[in-house]
């Protein structure tokens, strides 16, 4: 695996933010419309996905701050 520059890592971080925001918007929209097409745990799955994305973003930001890359 090649080392990434801080700028590349910041781009990844922004991309993760964009994905997380999209997931949250989707969850809000589905909840607002009371969509029944999702199984009962569907919104929880989306929430877990958002949390995973935010954890990955946090790790990237930490690596940038600590100068690991």
mmCIF file with all atom_site columns, C-alpha atoms in Angstrom:
data_model
loop_
_atom_site.group_PDB
_atom_site.id
_atom_site.type_symbol
_atom_site.label_atom_id
_atom_site.label_alt_id
_atom_site.label_comp_id
_atom_site.label_asym_id
_atom_site.label_entity_id
_atom_site.label_seq_id
_atom_site.pdbx_PDB_ins_code
_atom_site.Cartn_x
_atom_site.Cartn_y
_atom_site.Cartn_z
_atom_site.occupancy
_atom_site.B_iso_or_equiv
_atom_site.pdbx_formal_charge
_atom_site.auth_seq_id
_atom_site.auth_comp_id
_atom_site.auth_asym_id
_atom_site.auth_atom_id
_atom_site.pdbx_PDB_model_num
ATOM 1  C CA . UNK A 1 1  ? 0.000   0.000  0.000  1.00 0.00 ? 1  UNK A CA 1
ATOM 2  C CA . UNK A 1 2  ? 1.380   3.407  -0.913 1.00 0.00 ? 2  UNK A CA 1
ATOM 3  C CA . UNK A 1 3  ? 1.472   6.244  1.572  1.00 0.00 ? 3  UNK A CA 1
ATOM 4  C CA . UNK A 1 4  ? -1.026  9.003  0.986  1.00 0.00 ? 4  UNK A CA 1
ATOM 5  C CA . UNK A 1 5  ? -0.362  12.705 1.289  1.00 0.00 ? 5  UNK A CA 1
ATOM 6  C CA . UNK A 1 6  ? -2.271  14.844 3.774  1.00 0.00 ? 6  UNK A CA 1
ATOM 7  C CA . UNK A 1 7  ? -4.191  16.406 0.892  1.00 0.00 ? 7  UNK A CA 1
ATOM 8  C CA . UNK A 1 8  ? -5.258  12.980 -0.371 1.00 0.00 ? 8  UNK A CA 1
ATOM 9  C CA . UNK A 1 9  ? -6.336  11.989 3.119  1.00 0.00 ? 9  UNK A CA 1
ATOM 10 C CA . UNK A 1 10 ? -8.340  15.215 3.480  1.00 0.00 ? 10 UNK A CA 1
ATOM 11 C CA . UNK A 1 11 ? -10.069 14.397 0.187  1.00 0.00 ? 11 UNK A CA 1
ATOM 12 C CA . UNK A 1 12 ? -10.957 10.939 1.559  1.00 0.00 ? 12 UNK A CA 1
ATOM 13 C CA . UNK A 1 13 ? -12.238 12.571 4.733  1.00 0.00 ? 13 UNK A CA 1
ATOM 14 C CA . UNK A 1 14 ? -14.484 14.943 2.758  1.00 0.00 ? 14 UNK A CA 1
ATOM 15 C CA . UNK A 1 15 ? -15.751 12.039 0.665  1.00 0.00 ? 15 UNK A CA 1
ATOM 16 C CA . UNK A 1 16 ? -16.638 10.107 3.823  1.00 0.00 ? 16 UNK A CA 1
ATOM 17 C CA . UNK A 1 17 ? -18.459 13.189 5.126  1.00 0.00 ? 17 UNK A CA 1
ATOM 18 C CA . UNK A 1 18 ? -20.434 13.437 1.884  1.00 0.00 ? 18 UNK A CA 1
ATOM 19 C CA . UNK A 1 19 ? -21.402 9.765  2.043  1.00 0.00 ? 19 UNK A CA 1
ATOM 20 C CA . UNK A 1 20 ? -22.411 10.020 5.701  1.00 0.00 ? 20 UNK A CA 1
ATOM 21 C CA . UNK A 1 21 ? -24.531 13.100 4.985  1.00 0.00 ? 21 UNK A CA 1
ATOM 22 C CA . UNK A 1 22 ? -26.226 11.255 2.111  1.00 0.00 ? 22 UNK A CA 1
ATOM 23 C CA . UNK A 1 23 ? -27.008 8.297  4.377  1.00 0.00 ? 23 UNK A CA 1
ATOM 24 C CA . UNK A 1 24 ? -28.441 10.621 7.013  1.00 0.00 ? 24 UNK A CA 1
ATOM 25 C CA . UNK A 1 25 ? -30.570 12.437 4.459  1.00 0.00 ? 25 UNK A CA 1
ATOM 26 C CA . UNK A 1 26 ? -31.831 9.095  3.147  1.00 0.00 ? 26 UNK A CA 1
ATOM 27 C CA . UNK A 1 27 ? -32.682 7.893  6.650  1.00 0.00 ? 27 UNK A CA 1
ATOM 28 C CA . UNK A 1 28 ? -34.477 11.158 7.444  1.00 0.00 ? 28 UNK A CA 1
ATOM 29 C CA . UNK A 1 29 ? -36.459 11.004 4.212  1.00 0.00 ? 29 UNK A CA 1
ATOM 30 C CA . UNK A 1 30 ? -37.445 7.369  4.717  1.00 0.00 ? 30 UNK A CA 1
ATOM 31 C CA . UNK A 1 31 ? -38.436 8.009  8.300  1.00 0.00 ? 31 UNK A CA 1
ATOM 32 C CA . UNK A 1 32 ? -40.413 11.095 7.320  1.00 0.00 ? 32 UNK A CA 1
ATOM 33 C CA . UNK A 1 33 ? -42.315 9.172  4.676  1.00 0.00 ? 33 UNK A CA 1
ATOM 34 C CA . UNK A 1 34 ? -42.759 6.203  7.002  1.00 0.00 ? 34 UNK A CA 1
ATOM 35 C CA . UNK A 1 35 ? -41.534 3.889  4.263  1.00 0.00 ? 35 UNK A CA 1
ATOM 36 C CA . UNK A 1 36 ? -42.549 0.291  4.852  1.00 0.00 ? 36 UNK A CA 1
ATOM 37 C CA . UNK A 1 37 ? -40.297 -1.213 2.184  1.00 0.00 ? 37 UNK A CA 1
ATOM 38 C CA . UNK A 1 38 ? -37.420 -1.405 4.638  1.00 0.00 ? 38 UNK A CA 1
ATOM 39 C CA . UNK A 1 39 ? -37.404 -4.215 7.106  1.00 0.00 ? 39 UNK A CA 1
ATOM 40 C CA . UNK A 1 40 ? -37.650 -3.182 10.760 1.00 0.00 ? 40 UNK A CA 1
ATOM 41 C CA . UNK A 1 41 ? -33.899 -2.815 11.250 1.00 0.00 ? 41 UNK A CA 1
ATOM 42 C CA . UNK A 1 42 ? -33.301 -0.868 8.032  1.00 0.00 ? 42 UNK A CA 1
ATOM 43 C CA . UNK A 1 43 ? -32.890 2.537  9.638  1.00 0.00 ? 43 UNK A CA 1
ATOM 44 C CA . UNK A 1 44 ? -30.631 1.034  12.292 1.00 0.00 ? 44 UNK A CA 1
ATOM 45 C CA . UNK A 1 45 ? -28.464 -0.430 9.522  1.00 0.00 ? 45 UNK A CA 1
ATOM 46 C CA . UNK A 1 46 ? -28.197 3.004  7.938  1.00 0.00 ? 46 UNK A CA 1
ATOM 47 C CA . UNK A 1 47 ? -27.276 4.478  11.313 1.00 0.00 ? 47 UNK A CA 1
ATOM 48 C CA . UNK A 1 48 ? -24.569 1.851  11.816 1.00 0.00 ? 48 UNK A CA 1
ATOM 49 C CA . UNK A 1 49 ? -23.212 2.641  8.344  1.00 0.00 ? 49 UNK A CA 1
ATOM 50 C CA . UNK A 1 50 ? -23.054 6.334  9.196  1.00 0.00 ? 50 UNK A CA 1
ATOM 51 C CA . UNK A 1 51 ? -21.238 5.549  12.439 1.00 0.00 ? 51 UNK A CA 1
ATOM 52 C CA . UNK A 1 52 ? -18.732 3.359  10.596 1.00 0.00 ? 52 UNK A CA 1
ATOM 53 C CA . UNK A 1 53 ? -18.094 6.136  8.076  1.00 0.00 ? 53 UNK A CA 1
ATOM 54 C CA . UNK A 1 54 ? -17.602 8.689  10.828 1.00 0.00 ? 54 UNK A CA 1
ATOM 55 C CA . UNK A 1 55 ? -15.168 6.389  12.661 1.00 0.00 ? 55 UNK A CA 1
ATOM 56 C CA . UNK A 1 56 ? -13.152 5.984  9.467  1.00 0.00 ? 56 UNK A CA 1
ATOM 57 C CA . UNK A 1 57 ? -13.161 9.754  8.989  1.00 0.00 ? 57 UNK A CA 1
ATOM 58 C CA . UNK A 1 58 ? -11.991 10.245 12.562 1.00 0.00 ? 58 UNK A CA 1
ATOM 59 C CA . UNK A 1 59 ? -9.089  7.840  12.019 1.00 0.00 ? 59 UNK A CA 1
ATOM 60 C CA . UNK A 1 60 ? -8.075  9.699  8.864  1.00 0.00 ? 60 UNK A CA 1
ATOM 61 C CA . UNK A 1 61 ? -8.203  13.058 10.636 1.00 0.00 ? 61 UNK A CA 1
ATOM 62 C CA . UNK A 1 62 ? -6.151  11.656 13.511 1.00 0.00 ? 62 UNK A CA 1
ATOM 63 C CA . UNK A 1 63 ? -3.523  10.343 11.075 1.00 0.00 ? 63 UNK A CA 1
ATOM 64 C CA . UNK A 1 64 ? -3.334  13.772 9.453  1.00 0.00 ? 64 UNK A CA 1
ATOM 65 C CA . UNK A 1 65 ? -2.955  15.551 12.817 1.00 0.00 ? 65 UNK A CA 1
ATOM 66 C CA . UNK A 1 66 ? -0.280  13.157 14.010 1.00 0.00 ? 66 UNK A CA 1
ATOM 67 C CA . UNK A 1 67 ? 1.588   13.368 10.722 1.00 0.00 ? 67 UNK A CA 1
ATOM 68 C CA . UNK A 1 68 ? 1.419   9.627  10.213 1.00 0.00 ? 68 UNK A CA 1
ATOM 69 C CA . UNK A 1 69 ? 1.294   10.141 6.452  1.00 0.00 ? 69 UNK A CA 1
#
